PDB file of C-alpha atoms and ligand atoms in Angstrom:
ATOM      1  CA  UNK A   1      13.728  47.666 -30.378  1.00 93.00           C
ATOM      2  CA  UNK A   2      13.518  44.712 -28.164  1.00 97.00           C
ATOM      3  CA  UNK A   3      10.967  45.365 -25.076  1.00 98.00           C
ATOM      4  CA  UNK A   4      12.022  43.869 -22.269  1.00 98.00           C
ATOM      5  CA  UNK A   5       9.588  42.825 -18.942  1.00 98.00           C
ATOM      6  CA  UNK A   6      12.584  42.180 -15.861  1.00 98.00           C
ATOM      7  CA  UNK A   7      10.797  40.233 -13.058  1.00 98.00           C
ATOM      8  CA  UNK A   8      12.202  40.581  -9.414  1.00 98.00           C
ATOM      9  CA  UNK A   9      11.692  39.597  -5.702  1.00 97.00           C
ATOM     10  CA  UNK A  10      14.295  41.459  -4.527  1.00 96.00           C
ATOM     11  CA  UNK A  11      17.443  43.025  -3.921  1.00 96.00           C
ATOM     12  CA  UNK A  12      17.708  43.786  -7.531  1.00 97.00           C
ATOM     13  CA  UNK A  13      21.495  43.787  -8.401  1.00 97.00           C
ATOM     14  CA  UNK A  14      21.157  41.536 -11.765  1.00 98.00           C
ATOM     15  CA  UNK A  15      18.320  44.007 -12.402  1.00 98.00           C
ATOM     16  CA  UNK A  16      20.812  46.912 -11.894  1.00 98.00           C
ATOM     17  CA  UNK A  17      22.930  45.397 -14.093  1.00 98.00           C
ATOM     18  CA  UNK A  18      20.566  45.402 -17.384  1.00 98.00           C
ATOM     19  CA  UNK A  19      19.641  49.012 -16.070  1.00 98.00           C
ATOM     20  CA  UNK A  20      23.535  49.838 -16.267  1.00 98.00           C
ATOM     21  CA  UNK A  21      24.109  48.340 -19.491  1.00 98.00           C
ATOM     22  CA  UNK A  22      21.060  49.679 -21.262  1.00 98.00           C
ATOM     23  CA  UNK A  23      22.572  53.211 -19.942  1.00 97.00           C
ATOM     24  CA  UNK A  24      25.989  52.446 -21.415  1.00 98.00           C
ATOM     25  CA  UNK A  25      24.483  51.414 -24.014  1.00 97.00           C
ATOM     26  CA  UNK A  26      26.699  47.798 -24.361  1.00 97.00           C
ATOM     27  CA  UNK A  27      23.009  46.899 -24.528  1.00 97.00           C
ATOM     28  CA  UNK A  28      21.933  49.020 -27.620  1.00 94.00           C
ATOM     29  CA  UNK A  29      18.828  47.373 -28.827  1.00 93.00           C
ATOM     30  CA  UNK A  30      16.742  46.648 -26.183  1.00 97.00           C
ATOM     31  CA  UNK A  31      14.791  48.682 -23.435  1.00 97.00           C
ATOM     32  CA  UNK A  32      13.166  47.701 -20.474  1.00 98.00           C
ATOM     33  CA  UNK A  33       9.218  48.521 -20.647  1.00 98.00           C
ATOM     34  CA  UNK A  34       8.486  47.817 -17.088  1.00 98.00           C
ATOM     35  CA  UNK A  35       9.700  46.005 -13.687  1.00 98.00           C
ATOM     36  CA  UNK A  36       7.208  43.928 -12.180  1.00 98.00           C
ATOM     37  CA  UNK A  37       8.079  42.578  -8.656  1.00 98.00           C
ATOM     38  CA  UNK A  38       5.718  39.969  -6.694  1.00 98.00           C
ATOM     39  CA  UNK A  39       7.204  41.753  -3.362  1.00 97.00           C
ATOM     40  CA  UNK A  40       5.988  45.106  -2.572  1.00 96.00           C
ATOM     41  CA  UNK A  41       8.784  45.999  -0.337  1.00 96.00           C
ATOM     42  CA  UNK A  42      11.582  44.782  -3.011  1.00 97.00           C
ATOM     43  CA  UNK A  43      14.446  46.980  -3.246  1.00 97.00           C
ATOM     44  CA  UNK A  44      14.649  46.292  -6.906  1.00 97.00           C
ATOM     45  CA  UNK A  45      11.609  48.472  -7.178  1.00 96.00           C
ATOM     46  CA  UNK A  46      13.413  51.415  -6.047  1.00 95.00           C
ATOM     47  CA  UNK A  47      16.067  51.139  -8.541  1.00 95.00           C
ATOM     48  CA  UNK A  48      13.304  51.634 -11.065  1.00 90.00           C
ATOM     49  CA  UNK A  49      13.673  55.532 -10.816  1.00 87.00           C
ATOM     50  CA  UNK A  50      12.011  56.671 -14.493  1.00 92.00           C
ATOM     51  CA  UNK A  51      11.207  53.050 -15.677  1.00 97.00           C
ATOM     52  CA  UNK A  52       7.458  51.917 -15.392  1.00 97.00           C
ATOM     53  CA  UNK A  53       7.213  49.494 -12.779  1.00 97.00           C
ATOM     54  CA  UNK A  54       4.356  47.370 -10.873  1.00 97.00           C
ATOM     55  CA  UNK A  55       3.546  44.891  -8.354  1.00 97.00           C
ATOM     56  CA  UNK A  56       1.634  42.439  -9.332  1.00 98.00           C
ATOM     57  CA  UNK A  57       0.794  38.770  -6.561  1.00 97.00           C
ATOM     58  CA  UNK A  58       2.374  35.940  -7.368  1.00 95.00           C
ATOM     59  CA  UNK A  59      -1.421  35.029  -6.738  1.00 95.00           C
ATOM     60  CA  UNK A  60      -2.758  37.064 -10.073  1.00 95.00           C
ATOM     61  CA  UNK A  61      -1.043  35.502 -12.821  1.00 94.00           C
ATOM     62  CA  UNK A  62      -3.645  36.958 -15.015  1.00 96.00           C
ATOM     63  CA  UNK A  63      -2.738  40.237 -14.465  1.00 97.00           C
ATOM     64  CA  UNK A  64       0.635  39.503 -15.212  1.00 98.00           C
ATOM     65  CA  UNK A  65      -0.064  37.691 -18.572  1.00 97.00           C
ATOM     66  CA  UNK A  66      -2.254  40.749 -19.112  1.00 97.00           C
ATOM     67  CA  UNK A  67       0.196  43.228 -18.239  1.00 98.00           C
ATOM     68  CA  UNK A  68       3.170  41.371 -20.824  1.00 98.00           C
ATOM     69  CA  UNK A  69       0.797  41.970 -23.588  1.00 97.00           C
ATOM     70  CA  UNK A  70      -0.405  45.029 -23.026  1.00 98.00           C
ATOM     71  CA  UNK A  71       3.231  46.267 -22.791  1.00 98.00           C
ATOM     72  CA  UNK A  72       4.047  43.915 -26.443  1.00 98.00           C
ATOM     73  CA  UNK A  73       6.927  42.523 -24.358  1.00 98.00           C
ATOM     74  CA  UNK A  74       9.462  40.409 -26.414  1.00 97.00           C
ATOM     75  CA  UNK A  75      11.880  39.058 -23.785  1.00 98.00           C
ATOM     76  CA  UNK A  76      11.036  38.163 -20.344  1.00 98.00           C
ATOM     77  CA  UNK A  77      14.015  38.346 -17.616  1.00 98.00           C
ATOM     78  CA  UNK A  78      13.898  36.292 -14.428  1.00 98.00           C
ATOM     79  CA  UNK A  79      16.057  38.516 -12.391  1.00 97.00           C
ATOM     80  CA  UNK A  80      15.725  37.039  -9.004  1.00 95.00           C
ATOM     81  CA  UNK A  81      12.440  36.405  -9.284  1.00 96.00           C
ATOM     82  CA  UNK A  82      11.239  33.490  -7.049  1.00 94.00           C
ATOM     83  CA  UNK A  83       7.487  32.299  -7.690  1.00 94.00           C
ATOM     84  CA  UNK A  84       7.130  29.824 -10.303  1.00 93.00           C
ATOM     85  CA  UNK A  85       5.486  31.320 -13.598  1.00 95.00           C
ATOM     86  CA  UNK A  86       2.594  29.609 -14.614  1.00 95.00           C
ATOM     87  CA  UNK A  87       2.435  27.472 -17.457  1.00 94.00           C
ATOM     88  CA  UNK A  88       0.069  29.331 -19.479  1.00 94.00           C
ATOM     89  CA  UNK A  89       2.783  31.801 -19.801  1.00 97.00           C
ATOM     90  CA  UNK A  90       5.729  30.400 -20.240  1.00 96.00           C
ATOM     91  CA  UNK A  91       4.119  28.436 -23.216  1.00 94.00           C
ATOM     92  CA  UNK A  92       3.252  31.884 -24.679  1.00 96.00           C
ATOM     93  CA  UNK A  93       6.608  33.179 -24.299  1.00 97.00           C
ATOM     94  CA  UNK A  94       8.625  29.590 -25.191  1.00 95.00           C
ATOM     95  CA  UNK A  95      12.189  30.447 -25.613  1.00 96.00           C
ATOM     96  CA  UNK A  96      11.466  34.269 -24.919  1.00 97.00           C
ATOM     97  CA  UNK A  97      12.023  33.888 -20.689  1.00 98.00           C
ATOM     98  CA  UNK A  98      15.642  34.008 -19.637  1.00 98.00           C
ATOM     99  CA  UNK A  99      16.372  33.106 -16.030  1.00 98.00           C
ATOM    100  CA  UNK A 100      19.464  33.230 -13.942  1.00 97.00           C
ATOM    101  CA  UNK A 101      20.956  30.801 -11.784  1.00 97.00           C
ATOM    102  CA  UNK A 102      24.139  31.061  -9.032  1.00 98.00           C
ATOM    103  CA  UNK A 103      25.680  28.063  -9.817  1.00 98.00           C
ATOM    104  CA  UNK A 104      26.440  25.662 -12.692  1.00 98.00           C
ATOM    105  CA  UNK A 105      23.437  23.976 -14.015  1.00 97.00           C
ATOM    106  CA  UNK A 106      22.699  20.876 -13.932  1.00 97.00           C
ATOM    107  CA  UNK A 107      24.662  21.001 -10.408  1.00 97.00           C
ATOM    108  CA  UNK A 108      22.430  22.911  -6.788  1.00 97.00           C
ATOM    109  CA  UNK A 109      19.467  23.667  -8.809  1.00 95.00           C
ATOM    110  CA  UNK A 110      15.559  23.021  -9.360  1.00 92.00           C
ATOM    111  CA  UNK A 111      13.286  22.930  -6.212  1.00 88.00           C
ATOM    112  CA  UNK A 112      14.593  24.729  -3.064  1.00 89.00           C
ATOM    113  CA  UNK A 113      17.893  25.300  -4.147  1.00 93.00           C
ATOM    114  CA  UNK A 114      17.441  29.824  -4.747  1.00 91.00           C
ATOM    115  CA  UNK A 115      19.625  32.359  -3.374  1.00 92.00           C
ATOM    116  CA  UNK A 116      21.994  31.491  -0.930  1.00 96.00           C
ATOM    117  CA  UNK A 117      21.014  28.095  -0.314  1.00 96.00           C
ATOM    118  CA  UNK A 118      22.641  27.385  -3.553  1.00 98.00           C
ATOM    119  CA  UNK A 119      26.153  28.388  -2.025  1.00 98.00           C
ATOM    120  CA  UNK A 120      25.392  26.753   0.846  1.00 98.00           C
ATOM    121  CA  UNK A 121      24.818  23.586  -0.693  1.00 98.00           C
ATOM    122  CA  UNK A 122      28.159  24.320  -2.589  1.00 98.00           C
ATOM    123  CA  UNK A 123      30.507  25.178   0.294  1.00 98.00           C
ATOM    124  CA  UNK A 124      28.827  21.750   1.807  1.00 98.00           C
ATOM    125  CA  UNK A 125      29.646  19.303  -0.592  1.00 98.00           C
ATOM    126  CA  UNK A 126      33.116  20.714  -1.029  1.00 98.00           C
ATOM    127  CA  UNK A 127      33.163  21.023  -4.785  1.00 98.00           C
ATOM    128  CA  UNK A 128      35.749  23.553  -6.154  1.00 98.00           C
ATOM    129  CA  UNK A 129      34.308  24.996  -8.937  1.00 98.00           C
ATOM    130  CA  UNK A 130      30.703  26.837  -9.037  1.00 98.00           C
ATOM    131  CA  UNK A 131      29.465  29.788 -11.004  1.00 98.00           C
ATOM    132  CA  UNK A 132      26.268  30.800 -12.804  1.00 98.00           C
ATOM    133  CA  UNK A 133      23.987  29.827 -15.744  1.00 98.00           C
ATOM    134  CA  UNK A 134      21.366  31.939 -18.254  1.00 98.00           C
ATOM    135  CA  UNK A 135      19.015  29.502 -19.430  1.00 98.00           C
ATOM    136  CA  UNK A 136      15.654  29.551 -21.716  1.00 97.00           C
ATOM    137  CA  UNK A 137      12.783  28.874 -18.775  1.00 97.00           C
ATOM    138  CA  UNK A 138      10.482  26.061 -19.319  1.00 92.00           C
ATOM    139  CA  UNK A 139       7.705  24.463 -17.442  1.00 89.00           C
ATOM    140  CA  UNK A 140       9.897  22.564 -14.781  1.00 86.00           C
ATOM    141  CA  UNK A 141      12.081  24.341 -12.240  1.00 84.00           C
ATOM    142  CA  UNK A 142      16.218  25.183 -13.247  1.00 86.00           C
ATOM    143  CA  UNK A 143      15.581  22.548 -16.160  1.00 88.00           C
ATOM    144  CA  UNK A 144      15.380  25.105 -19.841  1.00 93.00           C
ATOM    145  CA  UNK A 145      18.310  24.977 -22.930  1.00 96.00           C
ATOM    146  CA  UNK A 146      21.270  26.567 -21.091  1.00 97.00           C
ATOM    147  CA  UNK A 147      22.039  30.101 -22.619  1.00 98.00           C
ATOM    148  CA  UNK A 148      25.619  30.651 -21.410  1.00 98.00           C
ATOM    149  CA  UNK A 149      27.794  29.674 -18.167  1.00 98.00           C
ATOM    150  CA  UNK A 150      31.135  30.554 -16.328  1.00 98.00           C
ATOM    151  CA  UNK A 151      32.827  29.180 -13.474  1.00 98.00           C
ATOM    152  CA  UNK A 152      33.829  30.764 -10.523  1.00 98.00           C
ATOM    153  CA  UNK A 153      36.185  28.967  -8.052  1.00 98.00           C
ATOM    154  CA  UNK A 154      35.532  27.748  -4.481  1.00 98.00           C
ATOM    155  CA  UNK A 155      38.724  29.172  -2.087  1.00 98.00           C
ATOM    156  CA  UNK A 156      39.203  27.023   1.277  1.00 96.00           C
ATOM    157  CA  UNK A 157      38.584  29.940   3.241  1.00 97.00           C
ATOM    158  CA  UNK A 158      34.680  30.885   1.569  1.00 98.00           C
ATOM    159  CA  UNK A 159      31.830  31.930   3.590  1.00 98.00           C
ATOM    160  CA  UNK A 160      28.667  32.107   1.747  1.00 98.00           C
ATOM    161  CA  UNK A 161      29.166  35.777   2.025  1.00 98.00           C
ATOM    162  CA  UNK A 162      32.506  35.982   0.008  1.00 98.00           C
ATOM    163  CA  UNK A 163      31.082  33.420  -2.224  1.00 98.00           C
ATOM    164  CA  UNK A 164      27.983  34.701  -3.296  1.00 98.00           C
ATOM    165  CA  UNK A 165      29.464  38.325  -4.027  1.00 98.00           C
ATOM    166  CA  UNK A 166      32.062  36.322  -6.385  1.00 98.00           C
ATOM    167  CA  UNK A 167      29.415  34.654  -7.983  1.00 98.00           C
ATOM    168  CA  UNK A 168      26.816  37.439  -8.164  1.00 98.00           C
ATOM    169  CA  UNK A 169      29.510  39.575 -10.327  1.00 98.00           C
ATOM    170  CA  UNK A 170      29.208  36.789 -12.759  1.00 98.00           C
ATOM    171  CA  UNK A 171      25.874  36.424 -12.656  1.00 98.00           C
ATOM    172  CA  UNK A 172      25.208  40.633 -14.250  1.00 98.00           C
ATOM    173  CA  UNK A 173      28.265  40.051 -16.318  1.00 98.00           C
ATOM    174  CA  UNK A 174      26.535  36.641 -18.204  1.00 98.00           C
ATOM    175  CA  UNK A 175      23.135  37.972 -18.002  1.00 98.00           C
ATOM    176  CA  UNK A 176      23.959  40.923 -19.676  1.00 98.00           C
ATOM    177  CA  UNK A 177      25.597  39.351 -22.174  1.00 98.00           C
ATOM    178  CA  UNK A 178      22.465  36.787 -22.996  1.00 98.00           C
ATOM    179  CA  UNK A 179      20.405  39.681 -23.259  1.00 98.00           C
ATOM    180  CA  UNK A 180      22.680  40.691 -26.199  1.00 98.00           C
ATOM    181  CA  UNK A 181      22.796  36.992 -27.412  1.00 97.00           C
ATOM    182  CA  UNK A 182      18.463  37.187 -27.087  1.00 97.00           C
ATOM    183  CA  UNK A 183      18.526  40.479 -29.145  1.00 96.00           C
ATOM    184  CA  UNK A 184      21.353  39.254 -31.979  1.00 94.00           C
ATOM    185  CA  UNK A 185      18.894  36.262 -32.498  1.00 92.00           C
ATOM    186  CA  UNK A 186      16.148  38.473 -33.246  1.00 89.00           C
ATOM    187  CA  UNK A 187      17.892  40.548 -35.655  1.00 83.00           C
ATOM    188  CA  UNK A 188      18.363  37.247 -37.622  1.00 83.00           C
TER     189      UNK A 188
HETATM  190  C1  GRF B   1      20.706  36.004  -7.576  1.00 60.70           C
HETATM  191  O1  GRF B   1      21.610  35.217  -6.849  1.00 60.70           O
HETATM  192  C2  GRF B   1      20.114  35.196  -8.676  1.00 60.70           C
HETATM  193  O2  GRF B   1      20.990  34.259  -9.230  1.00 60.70           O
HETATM  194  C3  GRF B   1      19.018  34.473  -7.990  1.00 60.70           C
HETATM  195  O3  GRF B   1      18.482  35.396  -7.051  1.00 60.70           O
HETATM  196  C4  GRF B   1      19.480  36.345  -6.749  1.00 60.70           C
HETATM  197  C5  GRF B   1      18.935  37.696  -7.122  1.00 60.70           C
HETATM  198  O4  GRF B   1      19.817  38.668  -6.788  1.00 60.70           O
HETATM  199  N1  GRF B   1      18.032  34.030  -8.938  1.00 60.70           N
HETATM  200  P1  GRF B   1      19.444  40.190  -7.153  1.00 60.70           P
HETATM  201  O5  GRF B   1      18.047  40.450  -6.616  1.00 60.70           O
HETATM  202  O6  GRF B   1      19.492  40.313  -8.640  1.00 60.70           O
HETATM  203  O7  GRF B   1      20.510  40.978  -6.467  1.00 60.70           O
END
């Protein structure tokens, strides 16, 4: 059984989407050990219901190194999560942190570009094609081995509303399914 650490800031909809597929069991071998949230007031917290979860400061990034371990966490999922993990442990956990992204890397990505800036930047510069990207996390921003991507198309008429919802069902459907690719690897 794959134990799983999900890491959010906040709304928590990717987060919901694990939750849903763990429940539904399209995710069969993997469970999620605990939610850990740098944002007290994150709504993804309260979608935790009977799963362990903490806050832990993006300031105390030895109690979050702490807390992976002492939870033997195999697979650590960015879901929304906006500090930058610290080097020390995304060395320990090399090619074990998946991160998702709302657009199509190596396009509106690395340093400021989170959230809805990225479809900002996208209805800006007029490009008709977006979508979102899984990728392995490593020590520079938006820059690991790309897990899996899909395109979603730009309409004339987008706000960053419409867009973002488009996107964002994406987004749980690829993440979802990387989780699946992460645990298949395992097994091998
Ligand atoms: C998503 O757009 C994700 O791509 C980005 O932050 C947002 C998180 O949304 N990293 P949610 O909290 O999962 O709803």
């Amino acid at each position: 059984m794959i134990n799983i650490a999900i890491l959010v800031s906040g709304n928590g909809t990717n987060l919901q989407a694990i939750i849903d597929a763990i429940d539904t069991k399209i995710i069969n071998d993997a469970q999620i050990s605990i939610i850990i949230s740098n944002n007290k007031n994150a709504y993804a917290l309260q979608r935790a219901k009977n799963i362990k979860s903490k806050f832990i400061s993006s300031k105390d990034s030895h109690i979050l190194l702490q807390t992976l371990l002492q939870n033997n966490i195999d697979l650590i999922v960015l879901a929304g999560y906006l500090p930058i993990l610290p080097s020390d442990i995304i060395l320990k956990y090399e090619n074990k942190i998946i991160n998702i992204h709302p657009s199509l890397i190596p396009s509106f990505c690395g340093k400021g570009f989170y959230g809805e800036k990225v479809h900002e930047a996208v209805l800006k510069a007029g490009v008709k094609i977006t979508g979102a990207t899984t990728h392995f996390v490593d020590c520079t921003v938006d820059t690991g081995k790309i897990i899996m991507q899909k395109a979603v198309e730009v309409y004339d008429n987008d706000t960053v509303e419409t867009l973002k919802k488009r996107v964002l069902a994406v987004e749980h459907e690829i993440l979802v399914k990387s989780i699946i690719f992460f645990c298949e690897k395992c097994k091998k």
